[in-house]
Coordinates of C-alpha atoms and ligand atoms in Angstrom, one line a residue:
M1 CA -47.7 -45.9 -46.2
V2 CA -46.6 -46.0 -49.9
K3 CA -46.7 -49.5 -51.3
L4 CA -45.4 -50.8 -54.7
T5 CA -47.9 -52.9 -56.6
W6 CA -47.6 -55.0 -59.8
T7 CA -49.7 -57.4 -61.8
N8 CA -50.4 -60.6 -59.9
K9 CA -48.7 -59.4 -56.7
K10 CA -49.3 -62.1 -54.1
D11 CA -48.0 -63.1 -50.7
P12 CA -46.3 -66.5 -50.2
N13 CA -48.8 -69.1 -49.2
P14 CA -48.3 -70.5 -45.7
Q15 CA -50.0 -73.7 -47.0
D16 CA -47.0 -74.3 -49.1
L17 CA -44.9 -74.9 -46.0
K18 CA -46.8 -78.1 -45.4
K19 CA -45.4 -79.6 -48.6
Y20 CA -41.9 -79.3 -47.2
N21 CA -41.5 -82.0 -44.7
L22 CA -38.0 -82.6 -43.3
D23 CA -37.2 -85.3 -45.9
V24 CA -37.4 -83.2 -49.0
F25 CA -33.8 -82.0 -49.0
K26 CA -31.4 -85.0 -49.1
Q27 CA -27.8 -84.8 -48.2
F28 CA -25.6 -86.0 -51.1
E29 CA -22.2 -85.0 -49.9
I30 CA -20.8 -84.4 -46.4
Y31 CA -17.4 -83.1 -45.3
S32 CA -17.4 -83.9 -41.7
F33 CA -13.9 -83.7 -40.4
R34 CA -13.8 -82.0 -37.0
A35 CA -11.7 -78.9 -36.8
N36 CA -8.8 -79.0 -34.3
K37 CA -9.4 -75.7 -32.8
V38 CA -13.1 -75.1 -33.0
Q39 CA -14.3 -71.8 -31.6
E40 CA -16.4 -72.2 -28.5
K41 CA -19.8 -71.4 -29.8
Y42 CA -19.2 -73.8 -32.6
Q43 CA -18.4 -76.5 -30.2
N44 CA -21.5 -75.9 -28.2
S45 CA -23.8 -76.1 -31.2
D46 CA -23.9 -79.9 -31.2
H47 CA -23.2 -81.6 -34.5
W48 CA -23.7 -78.4 -36.5
N49 CA -22.8 -78.8 -40.2
N50 CA -22.6 -75.8 -42.4
K51 CA -25.1 -76.2 -45.2
L52 CA -25.1 -75.7 -48.9
Y53 CA -28.4 -76.2 -50.7
W54 CA -28.7 -76.8 -54.4
G55 CA -32.1 -75.8 -55.6
D56 CA -34.6 -73.0 -56.1
N57 CA -34.3 -70.9 -52.9
L58 CA -38.1 -70.6 -52.7
D59 CA -38.2 -74.3 -51.9
V60 CA -35.2 -74.0 -49.6
L61 CA -36.7 -71.0 -47.7
Y62 CA -40.0 -72.8 -47.1
Y63 CA -38.1 -75.9 -46.0
L64 CA -35.8 -73.9 -43.6
L65 CA -38.8 -72.4 -41.9
N66 CA -39.2 -75.8 -40.2
N67 CA -36.0 -75.4 -38.3
F68 CA -34.5 -71.9 -38.7
D69 CA -37.4 -69.7 -37.9
N70 CA -35.9 -66.6 -36.2
K71 CA -32.5 -68.3 -36.0
I72 CA -30.3 -66.7 -38.7
D73 CA -28.1 -63.8 -37.4
L74 CA -27.1 -62.2 -40.7
I75 CA -28.5 -62.6 -44.2
Y76 CA -26.8 -61.2 -47.3
I77 CA -28.5 -61.7 -50.7
D78 CA -27.1 -60.7 -54.1
P79 CA -30.0 -61.7 -56.4
P80 CA -30.1 -61.2 -60.2
F81 CA -30.4 -57.5 -60.8
F82 CA -32.9 -57.5 -63.7
S83 CA -30.0 -56.7 -66.0
G84 CA -31.6 -58.3 -69.1
V85 CA -28.6 -60.6 -69.5
N86 CA -28.1 -64.3 -69.2
Y87 CA -24.5 -64.8 -67.9
K88 CA -22.5 -67.1 -70.1
I89 CA -19.5 -69.1 -69.2
K90 CA -17.0 -71.3 -70.9
I91 CA -16.0 -74.6 -69.3
E92 CA -12.6 -75.9 -70.0
E93 CA -12.1 -79.6 -69.1
H94 CA -8.9 -81.5 -70.0
D95 CA -9.5 -82.2 -73.6
K96 CA -12.7 -80.3 -74.3
S97 CA -14.4 -77.0 -73.8
Y98 CA -18.0 -76.0 -74.1
D99 CA -20.3 -73.0 -73.4
S100 CA -22.9 -72.9 -70.7
I101 CA -25.0 -70.4 -68.7
A102 CA -24.0 -69.6 -65.2
Y103 CA -27.4 -68.1 -64.5
Y104 CA -30.3 -66.3 -66.1
D105 CA -31.3 -62.7 -65.5
H106 CA -33.2 -61.9 -68.7
W107 CA -36.9 -62.1 -67.5
N108 CA -38.1 -61.2 -71.0
R109 CA -38.3 -57.7 -69.7
D110 CA -41.1 -58.8 -67.4
L111 CA -40.5 -56.6 -64.3
D112 CA -43.7 -57.9 -62.6
S113 CA -42.4 -61.5 -62.4
Y114 CA -39.0 -60.3 -61.2
L115 CA -40.5 -58.2 -58.4
Q116 CA -42.8 -61.1 -57.4
M117 CA -39.8 -63.4 -57.3
L118 CA -38.0 -61.1 -54.8
Y119 CA -41.1 -60.1 -52.8
E120 CA -42.1 -63.6 -51.9
R121 CA -38.6 -64.7 -51.0
I122 CA -37.8 -61.6 -48.9
K123 CA -41.0 -62.1 -47.0
I124 CA -40.0 -65.7 -46.0
I125 CA -36.4 -64.5 -45.3
K126 CA -37.7 -62.1 -42.8
D127 CA -39.2 -65.0 -40.8
L128 CA -35.8 -66.7 -40.8
L129 CA -33.9 -63.7 -39.6
S130 CA -33.3 -63.5 -35.8
N131 CA -34.7 -60.6 -33.8
T132 CA -31.2 -59.2 -33.5
G133 CA -30.3 -59.9 -37.1
L134 CA -29.5 -57.7 -40.1
I135 CA -30.3 -58.2 -43.8
F136 CA -28.0 -56.8 -46.5
I137 CA -29.7 -56.7 -50.0
H138 CA -27.4 -56.1 -53.0
A139 CA -28.8 -54.4 -56.1
D140 CA -27.9 -51.9 -58.8
W141 CA -29.6 -49.1 -60.8
H142 CA -31.8 -51.6 -62.8
A143 CA -34.2 -52.2 -59.9
N144 CA -32.9 -50.8 -56.6
H145 CA -35.6 -48.1 -56.5
Y146 CA -38.3 -50.8 -56.6
I147 CA -36.5 -53.1 -54.2
R148 CA -36.2 -50.4 -51.5
L149 CA -40.0 -49.9 -51.5
I150 CA -40.5 -53.7 -51.3
I151 CA -38.2 -53.9 -48.3
D152 CA -39.8 -50.9 -46.6
E153 CA -43.1 -52.7 -47.0
I154 CA -41.8 -56.0 -45.6
F155 CA -39.5 -54.8 -42.8
G156 CA -41.1 -51.4 -42.1
E157 CA -39.5 -48.1 -43.3
N158 CA -38.4 -47.5 -39.7
R159 CA -36.2 -50.6 -39.8
F160 CA -34.0 -49.0 -42.5
V161 CA -30.4 -49.0 -41.3
N162 CA -28.2 -48.0 -44.3
N163 CA -28.0 -47.6 -48.0
I164 CA -24.4 -48.6 -48.7
I165 CA -22.8 -47.4 -51.9
W166 CA -20.2 -49.8 -53.3
Y167 CA -18.1 -47.6 -55.5
Y168 CA -16.1 -49.9 -57.9
Y169 CA -13.8 -47.5 -59.6
N170 CA -12.0 -50.0 -61.8
K171 CA -14.9 -51.4 -63.8
Y172 CA -15.1 -50.4 -67.5
S173 CA -18.3 -48.7 -68.3
A174 CA -18.8 -47.0 -71.7
G175 CA -21.3 -44.4 -70.7
K176 CA -21.5 -42.5 -74.0
K177 CA -24.6 -40.5 -73.2
N178 CA -24.6 -41.0 -69.5
L179 CA -22.0 -40.9 -66.8
P180 CA -20.2 -44.3 -66.5
R181 CA -22.1 -46.4 -63.9
A182 CA -19.7 -47.2 -61.1
H183 CA -21.6 -48.2 -58.1
D184 CA -24.0 -50.8 -56.6
T185 CA -26.2 -50.3 -53.6
I186 CA -26.5 -52.5 -50.6
L187 CA -29.7 -51.9 -48.6
V188 CA -29.4 -52.8 -44.9
Y189 CA -32.5 -53.4 -42.7
S190 CA -33.0 -54.8 -39.3
K191 CA -36.0 -56.8 -37.9
T192 CA -36.1 -55.0 -34.5
K193 CA -34.4 -52.0 -32.9
N194 CA -32.0 -54.3 -31.0
Y195 CA -29.7 -55.6 -33.7
T196 CA -26.1 -56.6 -33.7
F197 CA -23.9 -53.8 -35.2
N198 CA -20.2 -53.8 -34.9
E199 CA -18.5 -50.5 -35.8
L200 CA -15.6 -50.9 -38.2
R201 CA -12.6 -48.6 -38.7
I202 CA -10.5 -48.4 -41.8
P203 CA -7.0 -46.9 -42.2
R204 CA -6.7 -43.3 -43.3
K205 CA -4.5 -42.5 -46.3
K206 CA -2.4 -40.3 -44.1
P207 CA -2.4 -40.0 -40.3
R208 CA -4.1 -36.9 -39.1
K209 CA -3.9 -34.5 -36.1
Q210 CA -7.2 -34.3 -34.4
L211 CA -8.6 -32.6 -31.3
K212 CA -9.0 -35.0 -28.4
R213 CA -12.7 -34.9 -27.4
E214 CA -14.9 -36.6 -24.8
M215 CA -18.5 -36.8 -23.9
V216 CA -19.5 -34.8 -20.8
N217 CA -23.1 -35.1 -19.8
G218 CA -24.1 -36.1 -23.3
V219 CA -22.2 -33.2 -24.9
L220 CA -19.0 -33.6 -26.9
K221 CA -16.3 -31.4 -25.5
N222 CA -12.6 -30.7 -26.2
V223 CA -10.3 -32.3 -23.6
K224 CA -7.9 -29.8 -22.1
D225 CA -4.6 -30.2 -20.1
E226 CA -4.0 -28.7 -16.7
H227 CA -3.0 -25.3 -18.3
G228 CA -6.3 -25.1 -20.2
H229 CA -4.8 -26.0 -23.6
V230 CA -6.6 -28.3 -26.0
I231 CA -4.9 -31.6 -26.6
Y232 CA -4.3 -33.2 -30.0
R233 CA -3.8 -36.8 -30.9
I234 CA -2.7 -38.5 -34.1
V235 CA -5.3 -40.7 -35.7
S236 CA -4.4 -43.2 -38.4
D237 CA -7.9 -44.7 -38.9
K238 CA -11.5 -43.6 -39.2
K239 CA -15.0 -44.9 -38.8
L240 CA -16.2 -46.7 -41.9
D241 CA -19.0 -44.7 -43.5
D242 CA -21.6 -45.8 -46.1
V243 CA -19.5 -45.3 -49.2
W244 CA -17.2 -48.2 -49.8
K245 CA -14.4 -47.9 -52.4
I246 CA -13.6 -51.5 -53.2
P247 CA -12.5 -52.7 -56.7
C248 CA -14.6 -55.0 -58.8
M249 CA -13.2 -58.5 -59.1
Q250 CA -11.0 -58.9 -62.2
P251 CA -9.8 -62.0 -63.9
A252 CA -6.2 -61.1 -62.9
S253 CA -7.1 -61.2 -59.2
K254 CA -5.8 -64.3 -57.3
E255 CA -9.3 -64.9 -55.8
W256 CA -11.1 -64.8 -59.2
V257 CA -12.9 -68.1 -59.9
G258 CA -14.5 -67.2 -63.2
F259 CA -18.1 -66.6 -62.0
P260 CA -19.5 -63.6 -64.0
T261 CA -20.8 -61.6 -61.1
Q262 CA -18.4 -62.7 -58.4
K263 CA -18.3 -60.1 -55.6
H264 CA -15.1 -58.9 -53.9
H265 CA -14.2 -60.8 -50.7
E266 CA -13.5 -57.5 -48.9
L267 CA -17.0 -56.4 -49.4
L268 CA -18.3 -59.5 -47.8
E269 CA -15.7 -59.3 -45.1
R270 CA -17.0 -55.9 -44.0
I271 CA -20.7 -57.0 -44.1
I272 CA -20.0 -60.1 -42.0
K273 CA -17.9 -58.3 -39.5
I274 CA -20.5 -55.5 -39.1
G275 CA -23.5 -57.7 -38.7
S276 CA -22.3 -60.9 -36.9
N277 CA -20.0 -62.3 -34.3
E278 CA -18.0 -65.6 -34.2
G279 CA -20.2 -68.6 -34.1
D280 CA -23.3 -66.7 -35.5
I281 CA -25.2 -68.1 -38.5
V282 CA -24.7 -66.2 -41.7
A283 CA -26.9 -67.1 -44.8
D284 CA -26.8 -66.3 -48.5
F285 CA -29.7 -67.7 -50.6
F286 CA -28.3 -66.5 -53.9
C287 CA -24.7 -67.5 -53.1
G288 CA -23.2 -67.7 -56.7
S289 CA -19.6 -68.6 -56.4
G290 CA -19.8 -68.7 -52.6
T291 CA -17.9 -65.5 -51.7
S292 CA -20.1 -64.8 -48.6
L293 CA -19.9 -68.4 -47.4
L294 CA -16.1 -68.5 -47.8
M295 CA -15.7 -65.3 -45.8
A296 CA -18.1 -66.6 -43.2
E297 CA -15.9 -69.7 -42.9
K298 CA -12.8 -67.6 -42.7
L299 CA -14.3 -65.4 -40.0
K300 CA -15.5 -68.5 -38.0
R301 CA -19.2 -67.9 -38.5
R302 CA -21.5 -70.8 -39.2
W303 CA -23.2 -70.6 -42.6
V304 CA -26.1 -71.7 -44.8
G305 CA -26.0 -71.1 -48.5
C306 CA -28.2 -71.9 -51.5
D307 CA -28.0 -71.6 -55.3
I308 CA -30.0 -73.0 -58.1
S309 CA -27.0 -73.4 -60.5
E310 CA -24.8 -76.5 -60.4
Y311 CA -21.8 -74.2 -61.4
S312 CA -22.4 -72.2 -58.2
I313 CA -22.5 -75.3 -56.1
Y314 CA -19.3 -76.6 -57.8
L315 CA -17.4 -73.4 -57.2
T316 CA -18.6 -72.9 -53.7
R317 CA -17.8 -76.4 -52.7
N318 CA -14.3 -76.1 -54.2
R319 CA -13.5 -72.8 -52.7
I320 CA -14.5 -74.0 -49.2
L321 CA -12.5 -77.3 -49.6
N322 CA -9.4 -75.5 -50.9
Y323 CA -9.5 -73.1 -48.0
Q324 CA -9.9 -75.9 -45.5
K325 CA -7.0 -77.8 -47.1
Q326 CA -4.8 -74.7 -46.9
T327 CA -5.6 -74.0 -43.3
Q328 CA -6.0 -77.6 -42.1
N329 CA -9.1 -76.3 -40.3
Y330 CA -12.0 -78.4 -41.2
Y331 CA -15.4 -77.2 -40.2
P332 CA -18.0 -79.8 -41.3
F333 CA -20.2 -78.9 -44.1
E334 CA -22.9 -80.8 -46.1
I335 CA -24.4 -80.3 -49.5
L336 CA -28.1 -81.0 -49.9
T337 CA -30.7 -81.0 -52.7
N338 CA -34.2 -82.0 -53.4
L339 CA -33.4 -84.6 -56.0
N340 CA -35.1 -84.6 -59.4
T341 CA -34.0 -86.6 -62.5
E342 CA -31.8 -83.9 -63.8
R343 CA -29.9 -83.3 -60.5
R344 CA -29.6 -87.0 -59.9
S345 CA -27.9 -87.5 -63.3
I346 CA -25.6 -84.5 -62.7
I347 CA -24.5 -86.0 -59.4
E348 CA -24.1 -89.5 -60.8
S349 CA -22.0 -88.1 -63.7
G350 CA -19.4 -87.1 -61.0
F351 CA -19.8 -83.5 -62.0
F352 CA -18.8 -82.1 -58.6
Q353 CA -15.6 -84.2 -58.4
K354 CA -14.5 -83.3 -61.9
E355 CA -11.6 -80.9 -62.5
F356 CA -12.5 -78.0 -64.8
S357 CA -12.0 -74.3 -65.0
I358 CA -14.8 -71.7 -65.6
K359 CA -14.2 -68.6 -67.6
R360 CA -16.6 -65.7 -68.0
K361 CA -17.8 -65.3 -71.6
K362 CA -19.0 -62.0 -73.0
Ligands
LIG401 C1 -25.5 -62.1 -58.7 S1 -25.2 -63.8 -58.5 C2 -24.5 -64.0 -56.9 C3 -23.0 -63.7 -57.0 C4 -22.3 -64.0 -55.6 N1 -22.6 -63.0 -54.7 C5 -20.8 -64.2 -55.8 O1 -20.0 -63.4 -55.1 O2 -20.4 -65.0 -56.6 C6 -26.9 -64.4 -58.3 C7 -27.0 -65.9 -58.1 O3 -28.4 -66.1 -57.8 C8 -28.7 -67.4 -58.2 N2 -30.1 -67.6 -58.3 C9 -31.0 -66.9 -59.2 N3 -32.3 -67.3 -59.0 C10 -32.2 -68.2 -57.9 C11 -33.2 -69.0 -57.3 N4 -34.5 -68.9 -57.6 N5 -32.8 -69.9 -56.3 C12 -31.5 -70.0 -56.0 N6 -30.5 -69.3 -56.6 C13 -30.9 -68.4 -57.5 C14 -28.0 -67.5 -59.6 O4 -27.8 -68.9 -60.0 C15 -26.7 -66.8 -59.3 O5 -25.7 -67.7 -58.9

């Protein structure tokens, strides 16, 4: 089998798991109203709280192995892409504004450490994924060719399910000596052959006349009427294939929250519908502004999220709370972190309860 290698490639160390006893991540906020109409599976999962972890996902992943080994039904990750950019934001608070960094993706051009970062995390993620689960890994041209080899190694090349192309036709790309770059890739892998996969259908631009066909002894045949004439039907939808034409989020969009690489909710809606059912656990360990978690909440999945950036936790928390307020449907969720001095002072400054807006800065 072909394997990718890099300087200092190493596997995660199982000994590290021992450091993470169940007390490391402390809850610092909990929203625990019970929903009025809680979906059945939710009700049966006694005292389940959705979970948002603030911290390095390597710590969180090790920690989750204590309880979530083989338990997560769908994992979506949208890690930094090795873009060479640190994503800047502008914070506007009542009477002041200041610049900050939403997250770092520079790596000083050190591809080895970027690949090592992903490799060790995806290895642990595999242990968390249930045997019927799917993982969706989002990347772009900067590193997707390396990432595919890494996932082949971890999951097995025969566990490849799809290479989804997200074609975002509305993003400006200069492309002076190359074609404008207008797509990301989302690699889909399973852990076993028996994975959850819900087929999706999307509307056609125009309804279409199509021959009515049926399977006869494993062969697809035209259906005929009693006079031997083929039968037509009008179809207004079609099976979703692996090229998805969905726009990029733009500041004018009503769902835009200012996070520099916020993904479109429709993209996440499709992913969650394909790979999970109501009550299943969906996880995103690089959750950014929380798009996947919000969609999981809307689609009545349980969820576990994580991000290292306080701005991500701020936005995710607010998006979930706003949605709950709008719908009056309160699924309990908690925010947890492994407290250090910096995080303690951010929490004590009331950062998460403050009102401010976040704007992307070029
Ligand atoms: C591409 S963004 C995710 C965007 C997200 N899908 C959305 O719709 O907003 C990548 C995120 O990964 C987070 N991240 C990077 N390294 C991390 C780490 N070691 N642990 C946890 N989060 C990390 C960044 O803070 C950033 O929010």
